mmCIF file of C-alpha atoms and ligand atoms in Angstrom:
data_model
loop_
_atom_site.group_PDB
_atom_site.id
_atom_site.type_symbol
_atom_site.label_atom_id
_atom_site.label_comp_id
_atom_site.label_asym_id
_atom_site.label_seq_id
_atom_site.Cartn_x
_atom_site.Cartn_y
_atom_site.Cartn_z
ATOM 1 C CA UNK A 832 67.281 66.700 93.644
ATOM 2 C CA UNK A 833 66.517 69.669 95.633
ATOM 3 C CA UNK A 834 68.190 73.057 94.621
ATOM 4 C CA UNK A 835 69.978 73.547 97.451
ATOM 5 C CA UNK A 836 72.064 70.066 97.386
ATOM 6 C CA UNK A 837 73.831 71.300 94.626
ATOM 7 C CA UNK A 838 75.209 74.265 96.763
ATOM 8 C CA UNK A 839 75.602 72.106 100.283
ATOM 9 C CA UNK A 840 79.010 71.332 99.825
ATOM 10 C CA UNK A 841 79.925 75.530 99.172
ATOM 11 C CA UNK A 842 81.135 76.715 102.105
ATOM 12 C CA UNK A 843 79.784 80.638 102.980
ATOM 13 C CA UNK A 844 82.505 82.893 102.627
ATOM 14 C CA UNK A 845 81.721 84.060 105.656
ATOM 15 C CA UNK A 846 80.419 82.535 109.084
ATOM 16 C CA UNK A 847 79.227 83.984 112.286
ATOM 17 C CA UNK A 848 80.623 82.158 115.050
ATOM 18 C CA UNK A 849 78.775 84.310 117.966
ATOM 19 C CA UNK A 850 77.704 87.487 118.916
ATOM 20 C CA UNK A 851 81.206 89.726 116.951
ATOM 21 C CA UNK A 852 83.079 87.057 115.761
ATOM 22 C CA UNK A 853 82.524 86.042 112.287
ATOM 23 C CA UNK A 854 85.496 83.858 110.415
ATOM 24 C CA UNK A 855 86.405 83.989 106.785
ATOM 25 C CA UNK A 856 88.276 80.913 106.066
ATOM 26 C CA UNK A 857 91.351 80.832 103.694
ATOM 27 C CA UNK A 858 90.055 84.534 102.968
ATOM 28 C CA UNK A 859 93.808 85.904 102.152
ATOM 29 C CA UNK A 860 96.455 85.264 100.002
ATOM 30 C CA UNK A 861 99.079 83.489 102.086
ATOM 31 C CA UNK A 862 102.060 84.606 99.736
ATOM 32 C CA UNK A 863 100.913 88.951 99.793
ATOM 33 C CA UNK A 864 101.082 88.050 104.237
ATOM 34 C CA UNK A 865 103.964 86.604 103.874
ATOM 35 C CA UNK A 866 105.688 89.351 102.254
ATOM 36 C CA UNK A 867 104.246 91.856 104.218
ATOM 37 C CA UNK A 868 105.319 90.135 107.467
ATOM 38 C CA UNK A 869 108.933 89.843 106.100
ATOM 39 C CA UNK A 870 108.826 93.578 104.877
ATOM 40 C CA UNK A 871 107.876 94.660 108.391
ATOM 41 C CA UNK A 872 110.594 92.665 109.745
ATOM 42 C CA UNK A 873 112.836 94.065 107.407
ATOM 43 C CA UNK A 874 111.964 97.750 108.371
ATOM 44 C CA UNK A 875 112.058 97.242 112.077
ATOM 45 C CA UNK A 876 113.304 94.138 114.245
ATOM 46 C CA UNK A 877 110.560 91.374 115.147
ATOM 47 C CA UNK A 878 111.603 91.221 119.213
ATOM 48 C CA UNK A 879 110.514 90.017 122.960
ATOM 49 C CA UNK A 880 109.062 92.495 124.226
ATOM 50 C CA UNK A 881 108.658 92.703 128.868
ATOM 51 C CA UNK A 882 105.501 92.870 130.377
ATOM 52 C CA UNK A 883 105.131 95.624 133.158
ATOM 53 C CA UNK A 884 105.991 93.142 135.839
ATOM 54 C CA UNK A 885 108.953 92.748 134.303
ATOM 55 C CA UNK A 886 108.443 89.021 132.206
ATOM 56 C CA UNK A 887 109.918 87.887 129.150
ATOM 57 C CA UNK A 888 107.028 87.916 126.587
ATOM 58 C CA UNK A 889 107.477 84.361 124.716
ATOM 59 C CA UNK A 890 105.463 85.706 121.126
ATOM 60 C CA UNK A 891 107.735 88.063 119.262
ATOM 61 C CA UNK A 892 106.220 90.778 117.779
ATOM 62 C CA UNK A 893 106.508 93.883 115.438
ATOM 63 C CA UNK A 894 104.203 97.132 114.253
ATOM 64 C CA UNK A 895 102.953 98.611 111.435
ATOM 65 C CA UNK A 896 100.857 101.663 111.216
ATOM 66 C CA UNK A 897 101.146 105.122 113.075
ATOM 67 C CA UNK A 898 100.960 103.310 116.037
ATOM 68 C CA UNK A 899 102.252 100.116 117.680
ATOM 69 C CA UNK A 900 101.163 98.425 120.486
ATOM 70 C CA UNK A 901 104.311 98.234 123.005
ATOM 71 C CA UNK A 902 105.139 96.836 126.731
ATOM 72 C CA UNK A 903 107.809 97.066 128.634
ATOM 73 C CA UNK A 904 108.607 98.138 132.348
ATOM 74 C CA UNK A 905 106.864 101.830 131.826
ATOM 75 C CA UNK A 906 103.413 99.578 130.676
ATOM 76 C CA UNK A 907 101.214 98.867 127.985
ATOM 77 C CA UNK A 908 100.523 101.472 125.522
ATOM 78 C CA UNK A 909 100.989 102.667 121.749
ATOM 79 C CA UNK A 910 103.993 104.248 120.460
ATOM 80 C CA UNK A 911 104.225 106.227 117.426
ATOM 81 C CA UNK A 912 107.615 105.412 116.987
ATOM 82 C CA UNK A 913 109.521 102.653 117.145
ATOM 83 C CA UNK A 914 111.243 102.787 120.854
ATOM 84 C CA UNK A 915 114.454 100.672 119.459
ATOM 85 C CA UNK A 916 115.329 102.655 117.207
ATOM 86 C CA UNK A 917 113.076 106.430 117.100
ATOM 87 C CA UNK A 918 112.075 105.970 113.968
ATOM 88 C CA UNK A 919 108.026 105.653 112.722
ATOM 89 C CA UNK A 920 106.872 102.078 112.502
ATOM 90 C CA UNK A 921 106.667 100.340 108.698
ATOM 91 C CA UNK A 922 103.263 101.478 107.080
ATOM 92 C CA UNK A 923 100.577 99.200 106.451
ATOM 93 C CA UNK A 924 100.647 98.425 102.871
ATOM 94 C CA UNK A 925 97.339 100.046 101.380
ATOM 95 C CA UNK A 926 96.217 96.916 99.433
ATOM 96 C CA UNK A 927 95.854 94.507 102.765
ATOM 97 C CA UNK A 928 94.321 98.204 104.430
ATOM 98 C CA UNK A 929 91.837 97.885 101.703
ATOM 99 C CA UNK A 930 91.401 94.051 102.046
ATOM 100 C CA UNK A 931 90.452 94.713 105.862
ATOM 101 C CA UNK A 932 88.531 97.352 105.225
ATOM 102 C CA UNK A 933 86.128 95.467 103.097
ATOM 103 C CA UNK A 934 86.268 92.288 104.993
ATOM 104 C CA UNK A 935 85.116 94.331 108.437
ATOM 105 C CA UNK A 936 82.440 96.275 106.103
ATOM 106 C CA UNK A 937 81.003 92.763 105.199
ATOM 107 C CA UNK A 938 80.943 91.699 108.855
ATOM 108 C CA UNK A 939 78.666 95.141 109.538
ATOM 109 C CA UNK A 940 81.729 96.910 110.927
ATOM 110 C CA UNK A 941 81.496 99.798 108.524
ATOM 111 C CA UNK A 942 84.322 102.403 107.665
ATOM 112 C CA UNK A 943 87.008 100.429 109.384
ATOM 113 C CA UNK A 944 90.804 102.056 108.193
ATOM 114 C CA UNK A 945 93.348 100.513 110.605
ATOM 115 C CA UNK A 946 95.381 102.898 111.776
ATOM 116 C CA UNK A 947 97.792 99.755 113.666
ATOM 117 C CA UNK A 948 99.114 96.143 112.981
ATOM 118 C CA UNK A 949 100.677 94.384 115.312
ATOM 119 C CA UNK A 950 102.483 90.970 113.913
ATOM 120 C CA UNK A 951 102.662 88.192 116.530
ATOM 121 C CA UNK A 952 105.375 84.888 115.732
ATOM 122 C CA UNK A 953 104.931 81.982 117.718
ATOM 123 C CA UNK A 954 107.063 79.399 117.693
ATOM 124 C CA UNK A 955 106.272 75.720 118.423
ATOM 125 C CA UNK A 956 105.283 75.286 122.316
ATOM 126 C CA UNK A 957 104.520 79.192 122.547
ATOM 127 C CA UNK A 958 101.283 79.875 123.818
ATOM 128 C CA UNK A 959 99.273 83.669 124.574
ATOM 129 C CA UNK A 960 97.650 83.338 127.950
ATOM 130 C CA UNK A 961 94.379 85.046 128.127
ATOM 131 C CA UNK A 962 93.869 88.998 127.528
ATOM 132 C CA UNK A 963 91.593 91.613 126.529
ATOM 133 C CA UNK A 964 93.333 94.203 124.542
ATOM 134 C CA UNK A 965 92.296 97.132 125.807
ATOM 135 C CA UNK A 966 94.967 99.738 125.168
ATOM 136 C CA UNK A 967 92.817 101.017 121.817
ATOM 137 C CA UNK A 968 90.715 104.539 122.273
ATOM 138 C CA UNK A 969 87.346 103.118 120.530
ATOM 139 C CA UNK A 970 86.076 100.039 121.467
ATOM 140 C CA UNK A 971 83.102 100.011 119.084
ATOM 141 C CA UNK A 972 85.435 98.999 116.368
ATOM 142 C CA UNK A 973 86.586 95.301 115.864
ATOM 143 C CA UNK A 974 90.137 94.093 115.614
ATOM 144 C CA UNK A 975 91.015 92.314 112.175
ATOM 145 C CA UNK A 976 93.135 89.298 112.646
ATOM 146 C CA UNK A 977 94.848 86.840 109.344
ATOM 147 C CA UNK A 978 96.810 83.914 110.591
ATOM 148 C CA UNK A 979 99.929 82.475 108.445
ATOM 149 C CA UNK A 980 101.693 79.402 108.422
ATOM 150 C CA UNK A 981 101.036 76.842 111.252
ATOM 151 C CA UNK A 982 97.598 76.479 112.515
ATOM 152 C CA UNK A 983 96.295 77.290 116.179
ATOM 153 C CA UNK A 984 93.640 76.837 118.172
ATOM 154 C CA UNK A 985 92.177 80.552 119.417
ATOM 155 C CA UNK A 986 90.613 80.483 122.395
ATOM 156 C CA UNK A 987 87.375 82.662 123.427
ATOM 157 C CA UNK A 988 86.196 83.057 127.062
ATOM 158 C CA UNK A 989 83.888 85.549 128.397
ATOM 159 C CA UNK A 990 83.959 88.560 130.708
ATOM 160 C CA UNK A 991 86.039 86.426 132.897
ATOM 161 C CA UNK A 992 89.630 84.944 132.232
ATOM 162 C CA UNK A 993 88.624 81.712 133.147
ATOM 163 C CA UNK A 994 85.793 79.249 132.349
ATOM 164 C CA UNK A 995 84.906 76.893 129.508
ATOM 165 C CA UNK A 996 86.502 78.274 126.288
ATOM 166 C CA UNK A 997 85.321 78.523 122.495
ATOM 167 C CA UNK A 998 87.900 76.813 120.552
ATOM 168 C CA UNK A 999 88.660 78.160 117.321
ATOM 169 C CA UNK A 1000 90.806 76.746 115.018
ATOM 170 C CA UNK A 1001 92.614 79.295 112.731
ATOM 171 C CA UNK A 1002 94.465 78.323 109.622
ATOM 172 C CA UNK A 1003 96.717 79.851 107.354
ATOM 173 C CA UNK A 1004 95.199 82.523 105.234
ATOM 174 C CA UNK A 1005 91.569 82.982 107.490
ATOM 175 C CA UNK A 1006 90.522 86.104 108.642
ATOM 176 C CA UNK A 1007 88.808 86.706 111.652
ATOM 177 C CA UNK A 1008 87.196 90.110 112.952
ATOM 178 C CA UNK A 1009 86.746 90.240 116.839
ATOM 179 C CA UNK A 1010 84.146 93.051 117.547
ATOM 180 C CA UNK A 1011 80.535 93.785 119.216
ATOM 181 C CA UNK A 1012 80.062 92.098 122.504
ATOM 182 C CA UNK A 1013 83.389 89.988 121.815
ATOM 183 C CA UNK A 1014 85.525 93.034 121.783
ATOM 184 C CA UNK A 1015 85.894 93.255 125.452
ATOM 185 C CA UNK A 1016 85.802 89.291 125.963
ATOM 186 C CA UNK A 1017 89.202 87.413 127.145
ATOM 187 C CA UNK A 1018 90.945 85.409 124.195
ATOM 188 C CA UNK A 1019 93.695 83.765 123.982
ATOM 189 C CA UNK A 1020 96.096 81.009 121.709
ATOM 190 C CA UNK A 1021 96.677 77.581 122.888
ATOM 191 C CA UNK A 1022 100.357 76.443 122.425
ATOM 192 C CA UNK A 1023 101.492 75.483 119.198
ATOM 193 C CA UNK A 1024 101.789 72.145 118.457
ATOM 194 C CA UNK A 1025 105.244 71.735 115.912
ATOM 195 C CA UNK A 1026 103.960 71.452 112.143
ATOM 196 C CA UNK A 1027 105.645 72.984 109.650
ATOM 197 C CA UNK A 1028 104.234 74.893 106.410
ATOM 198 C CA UNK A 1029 105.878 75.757 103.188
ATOM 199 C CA UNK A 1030 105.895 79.509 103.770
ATOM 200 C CA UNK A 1031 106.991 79.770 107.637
ATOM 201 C CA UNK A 1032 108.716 76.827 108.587
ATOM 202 C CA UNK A 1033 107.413 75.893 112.258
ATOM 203 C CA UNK A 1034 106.182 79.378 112.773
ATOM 204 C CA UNK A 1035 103.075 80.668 113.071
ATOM 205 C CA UNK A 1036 102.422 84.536 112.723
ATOM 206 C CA UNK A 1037 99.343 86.605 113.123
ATOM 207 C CA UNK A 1038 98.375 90.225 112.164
ATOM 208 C CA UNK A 1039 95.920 92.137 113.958
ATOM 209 C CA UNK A 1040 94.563 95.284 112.677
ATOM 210 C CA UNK A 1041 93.505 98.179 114.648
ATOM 211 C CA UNK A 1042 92.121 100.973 115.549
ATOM 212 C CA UNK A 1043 94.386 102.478 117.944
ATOM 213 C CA UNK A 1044 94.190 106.344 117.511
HETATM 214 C C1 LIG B 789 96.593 85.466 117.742
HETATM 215 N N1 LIG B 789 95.166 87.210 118.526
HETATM 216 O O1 LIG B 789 95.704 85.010 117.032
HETATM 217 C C2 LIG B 789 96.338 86.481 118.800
HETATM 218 N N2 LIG B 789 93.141 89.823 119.753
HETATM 219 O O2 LIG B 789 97.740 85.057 117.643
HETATM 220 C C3 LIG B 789 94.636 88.060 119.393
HETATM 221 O O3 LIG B 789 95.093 88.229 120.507
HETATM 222 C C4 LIG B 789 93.464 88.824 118.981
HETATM 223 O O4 LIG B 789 93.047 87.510 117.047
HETATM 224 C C5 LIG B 789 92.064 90.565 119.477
HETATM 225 C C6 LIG B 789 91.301 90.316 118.381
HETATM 226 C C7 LIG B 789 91.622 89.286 117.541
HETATM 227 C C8 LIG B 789 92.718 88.514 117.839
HETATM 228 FE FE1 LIG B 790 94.168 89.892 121.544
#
Protein backbone atom coordinates (compact mmCIF):
# COMPACT_ATOMS: atom_id res chain seq x y z
CA UNK A 1 0.00 0.00 0.00
CA UNK A 2 1.38 3.30 -0.76
CA UNK A 3 2.02 5.77 2.21
CA UNK A 4 -0.14 8.19 1.26
CA UNK A 5 -3.49 5.90 1.11
CA UNK A 6 -3.38 5.69 4.61
CA UNK A 7 -3.78 9.57 4.90
CA UNK A 8 -6.34 9.98 1.67
CA UNK A 9 -9.30 9.90 3.57
CA UNK A 10 -7.78 13.03 6.17
CA UNK A 11 -9.18 15.93 5.10
CA UNK A 12 -6.48 19.20 5.21
CA UNK A 13 -7.46 21.40 7.82
CA UNK A 14 -7.29 23.87 5.59
CA UNK A 15 -8.15 24.34 1.74
CA UNK A 16 -7.58 27.04 -0.74
CA UNK A 17 -10.53 27.51 -2.74
CA UNK A 18 -8.99 30.45 -5.10
CA UNK A 19 -6.91 33.24 -5.17
CA UNK A 20 -7.97 34.68 -0.94
CA UNK A 21 -10.37 32.34 -0.05
CA UNK A 22 -9.24 29.42 1.84
CA UNK A 23 -12.05 27.31 4.02
CA UNK A 24 -11.49 25.54 7.27
CA UNK A 25 -14.24 23.15 7.65
CA UNK A 26 -15.95 22.43 11.07
CA UNK A 27 -12.86 24.63 12.32
CA UNK A 28 -14.94 26.10 15.50
CA UNK A 29 -16.66 24.98 18.30
CA UNK A 30 -20.34 25.38 17.50
CA UNK A 31 -21.40 25.60 21.31
CA UNK A 32 -18.39 28.78 22.30
CA UNK A 33 -20.47 30.67 18.74
CA UNK A 34 -23.37 29.99 20.03
CA UNK A 35 -22.88 31.61 23.23
CA UNK A 36 -21.17 34.38 21.94
CA UNK A 37 -23.97 35.14 19.44
CA UNK A 38 -26.56 34.96 22.32
CA UNK A 39 -24.25 37.17 24.61
CA UNK A 40 -24.15 39.81 21.89
CA UNK A 41 -27.77 39.65 21.59
CA UNK A 42 -28.10 39.93 25.10
CA UNK A 43 -25.94 43.17 25.32
CA UNK A 44 -27.52 44.92 22.41
CA UNK A 45 -30.77 44.01 20.29
CA UNK A 46 -30.20 41.73 17.06
CA UNK A 47 -32.50 44.18 14.54
CA UNK A 48 -33.48 45.13 10.69
CA UNK A 49 -31.54 47.47 9.90
CA UNK A 50 -32.69 50.20 6.30
CA UNK A 51 -30.58 50.47 3.52
CA UNK A 52 -29.90 54.14 2.30
CA UNK A 53 -32.70 53.93 -0.18
CA UNK A 54 -34.76 53.42 2.43
CA UNK A 55 -35.44 49.17 2.29
CA UNK A 56 -36.14 46.87 4.93
CA UNK A 57 -32.93 44.76 5.28
CA UNK A 58 -34.38 40.99 5.55
CA UNK A 59 -30.88 39.52 7.65
CA UNK A 60 -30.94 40.83 11.18
CA UNK A 61 -27.89 41.77 12.50
CA UNK A 62 -25.82 42.93 15.59
CA UNK A 63 -21.99 44.27 16.46
CA UNK A 64 -19.30 43.53 18.45
CA UNK A 65 -16.06 45.31 18.64
CA UNK A 66 -15.25 49.17 18.74
CA UNK A 67 -16.98 49.40 15.73
CA UNK A 68 -20.13 48.13 13.99
CA UNK A 69 -21.03 48.16 10.65
CA UNK A 70 -24.51 50.18 10.42
CA UNK A 71 -27.13 51.41 7.56
CA UNK A 72 -29.81 53.30 7.69
CA UNK A 73 -31.20 56.46 5.77
CA UNK A 74 -27.83 58.66 6.62
CA UNK A 75 -25.75 55.43 4.73
CA UNK A 76 -23.41 52.82 5.26
CA UNK A 77 -20.75 53.29 7.72
CA UNK A 78 -19.26 52.18 11.25
CA UNK A 79 -20.48 53.37 14.45
CA UNK A 80 -18.67 53.24 17.60
CA UNK A 81 -21.65 53.13 19.46
CA UNK A 82 -24.57 51.50 19.33
CA UNK A 83 -27.16 54.13 17.55
CA UNK A 84 -30.30 52.41 19.53
CA UNK A 85 -29.27 52.87 22.45
CA UNK A 86 -25.59 55.26 22.75
CA UNK A 87 -23.94 52.87 24.36
CA UNK A 88 -20.41 50.97 22.96
CA UNK A 89 -21.14 47.77 21.12
CA UNK A 90 -20.52 44.17 23.18
CA UNK A 91 -16.68 43.35 22.96
CA UNK A 92 -15.41 40.58 21.09
CA UNK A 93 -14.62 37.93 23.50
CA UNK A 94 -10.66 37.59 23.43
CA UNK A 95 -10.62 33.75 23.06
CA UNK A 96 -12.63 33.69 19.46
CA UNK A 97 -10.16 37.19 18.80
CA UNK A 98 -7.39 34.80 19.35
CA UNK A 99 -9.02 31.89 17.39
CA UNK A 100 -9.23 34.38 14.28
CA UNK A 101 -6.18 35.64 14.72
CA UNK A 102 -4.44 32.38 14.27
CA UNK A 103 -6.74 31.01 11.72
CA UNK A 104 -5.99 34.32 9.31
CA UNK A 105 -2.10 33.89 10.33
CA UNK A 106 -2.34 30.28 8.87
CA UNK A 107 -4.05 31.53 5.71
CA UNK A 108 -0.78 34.10 5.28
CA UNK A 109 -2.86 36.99 6.59
CA UNK A 110 -0.45 37.83 9.36
CA UNK A 111 -1.17 40.04 12.54
CA UNK A 112 -4.88 40.09 11.97
CA UNK A 113 -6.74 41.57 15.55
CA UNK A 114 -10.36 42.33 14.55
CA UNK A 115 -11.24 45.34 15.70
CA UNK A 116 -15.35 44.51 14.41
CA UNK A 117 -17.93 41.59 14.25
CA UNK A 118 -20.84 41.90 12.69
CA UNK A 119 -23.47 38.83 13.41
CA UNK A 120 -25.86 38.19 10.50
CA UNK A 121 -29.37 35.77 11.30
CA UNK A 122 -31.10 34.52 8.47
CA UNK A 123 -34.06 32.97 8.66
CA UNK A 124 -35.46 30.31 6.27
CA UNK A 125 -36.20 31.98 2.66
CA UNK A 126 -33.77 35.00 3.57
CA UNK A 127 -31.26 35.52 1.12
CA UNK A 128 -28.06 38.47 0.92
CA UNK A 129 -28.06 39.77 -2.61
CA UNK A 130 -24.66 40.46 -3.87
CA UNK A 131 -22.12 43.10 -2.19
CA UNK A 132 -18.68 44.06 -1.68
CA UNK A 133 -18.15 45.36 1.74
CA UNK A 134 -16.32 48.15 1.36
CA UNK A 135 -16.99 50.44 4.29
CA UNK A 136 -13.50 49.03 6.10
CA UNK A 137 -10.25 51.57 5.97
CA UNK A 138 -7.64 48.68 4.88
CA UNK A 139 -8.43 46.50 2.31
CA UNK A 140 -5.23 44.43 2.45
CA UNK A 141 -6.68 42.61 5.36
CA UNK A 142 -9.23 39.68 4.95
CA UNK A 143 -12.59 39.41 6.61
CA UNK A 144 -12.99 36.24 8.97
CA UNK A 145 -16.33 34.63 8.62
CA UNK A 146 -17.77 31.20 11.07
CA UNK A 147 -21.20 30.07 10.09
CA UNK A 148 -23.68 28.43 12.84
CA UNK A 149 -26.58 26.41 12.64
CA UNK A 150 -28.26 25.87 9.19
CA UNK A 151 -26.10 25.52 6.23
CA UNK A 152 -25.90 27.95 3.10
CA UNK A 153 -24.66 28.13 -0.01
CA UNK A 154 -22.10 31.42 -0.31
CA UNK A 155 -21.89 32.72 -3.41
CA UNK A 156 -18.57 34.27 -5.11
CA UNK A 157 -18.67 36.40 -8.31
CA UNK A 158 -16.05 38.59 -9.60
CA UNK A 159 -15.44 42.29 -10.13
CA UNK A 160 -18.89 42.35 -11.45
CA UNK A 161 -22.28 41.64 -9.56
CA UNK A 162 -23.34 39.39 -12.03
CA UNK A 163 -21.99 36.34 -13.93
CA UNK A 164 -21.45 32.66 -13.20
CA UNK A 165 -20.97 32.26 -9.40
CA UNK A 166 -18.61 30.01 -7.12
CA UNK A 167 -20.85 28.15 -4.92
CA UNK A 168 -19.71 27.53 -1.58
CA UNK A 169 -21.35 25.59 0.76
CA UNK A 170 -20.79 26.70 4.43
CA UNK A 171 -21.69 24.58 7.39
CA UNK A 172 -21.99 25.00 10.89
CA UNK A 173 -18.75 25.53 12.67
CA UNK A 174 -16.37 26.35 9.18
CA UNK A 175 -14.41 29.22 8.95
CA UNK A 176 -13.76 31.03 6.00
CA UNK A 177 -11.25 34.07 5.46
CA UNK A 178 -12.15 36.30 2.37
CA UNK A 179 -8.93 38.32 1.50
CA UNK A 180 -6.23 39.02 -1.43
CA UNK A 181 -7.79 39.47 -4.79
CA UNK A 182 -11.26 38.18 -3.27
CA UNK A 183 -11.49 41.05 -0.91
CA UNK A 184 -12.93 43.42 -3.36
CA UNK A 185 -14.95 40.57 -5.31
CA UNK A 186 -19.00 40.56 -5.06
CA UNK A 187 -20.38 37.70 -2.68
CA UNK A 188 -23.32 36.92 -1.65
CA UNK A 189 -25.82 34.00 0.30
CA UNK A 190 -28.35 32.12 -1.58
CA UNK A 191 -31.71 31.81 0.34
CA UNK A 192 -31.99 29.47 3.00
CA UNK A 193 -33.60 26.49 2.43
CA UNK A 194 -35.71 25.50 6.05
CA UNK A 195 -33.53 22.82 8.05
CA UNK A 196 -33.30 22.99 11.42
CA UNK A 197 -30.13 22.30 13.79
CA UNK A 198 -29.94 21.51 17.42
CA UNK A 199 -28.33 24.80 18.44
CA UNK A 200 -30.41 27.48 16.25
CA UNK A 201 -33.55 26.11 15.36
CA UNK A 202 -34.20 27.18 11.55
CA UNK A 203 -31.69 29.93 11.84
CA UNK A 204 -28.66 30.39 10.41
CA UNK A 205 -26.14 33.08 11.80
CA UNK A 206 -22.79 34.23 10.61
CA UNK A 207 -19.93 36.30 12.19
CA UNK A 208 -17.64 38.26 10.25
CA UNK A 209 -14.58 39.69 11.67
CA UNK A 210 -12.99 42.85 10.73
CA UNK A 211 -10.83 45.24 10.38
CA UNK A 212 -12.74 48.32 10.41
CA UNK A 213 -10.56 51.06 12.10
C1 LIG B 1 -22.70 35.34 5.24
N1 LIG B 1 -20.97 36.84 4.54
O1 LIG B 1 -21.97 34.37 5.10
C2 LIG B 1 -22.36 36.69 4.70
N2 LIG B 1 -18.49 39.12 3.52
O2 LIG B 1 -23.79 35.23 5.78
C3 LIG B 1 -20.43 37.88 3.93
O3 LIG B 1 -21.09 38.76 3.42
C4 LIG B 1 -18.97 37.97 3.89
O4 LIG B 1 -18.62 35.73 4.60
C5 LIG B 1 -17.17 39.30 3.43
C6 LIG B 1 -16.30 38.30 3.73
C7 LIG B 1 -16.78 37.08 4.14
C8 LIG B 1 -18.14 36.90 4.22
FE1 LIG C 1 -19.90 40.44 2.78
Amino acid sequence: MMQNDLFSDISPEMEELAPGIFLFQRYVDETEIFNIVNYARAEAPIRHMITPGGKKINVSGVSMGDAGWYSDRRGYRYEKTDPLSGKPWPKIPDDIGEIVTIAAAKAGFNNFVPDSCFINCYEPGVRLTAHIDQDEVDFSKPIVSISLGVSAIFQVFGEKRGGKAMNIPLHSGDLLIFGGPARRHYHGVKKIETQSHPLTGDKRYNLTFRKAL
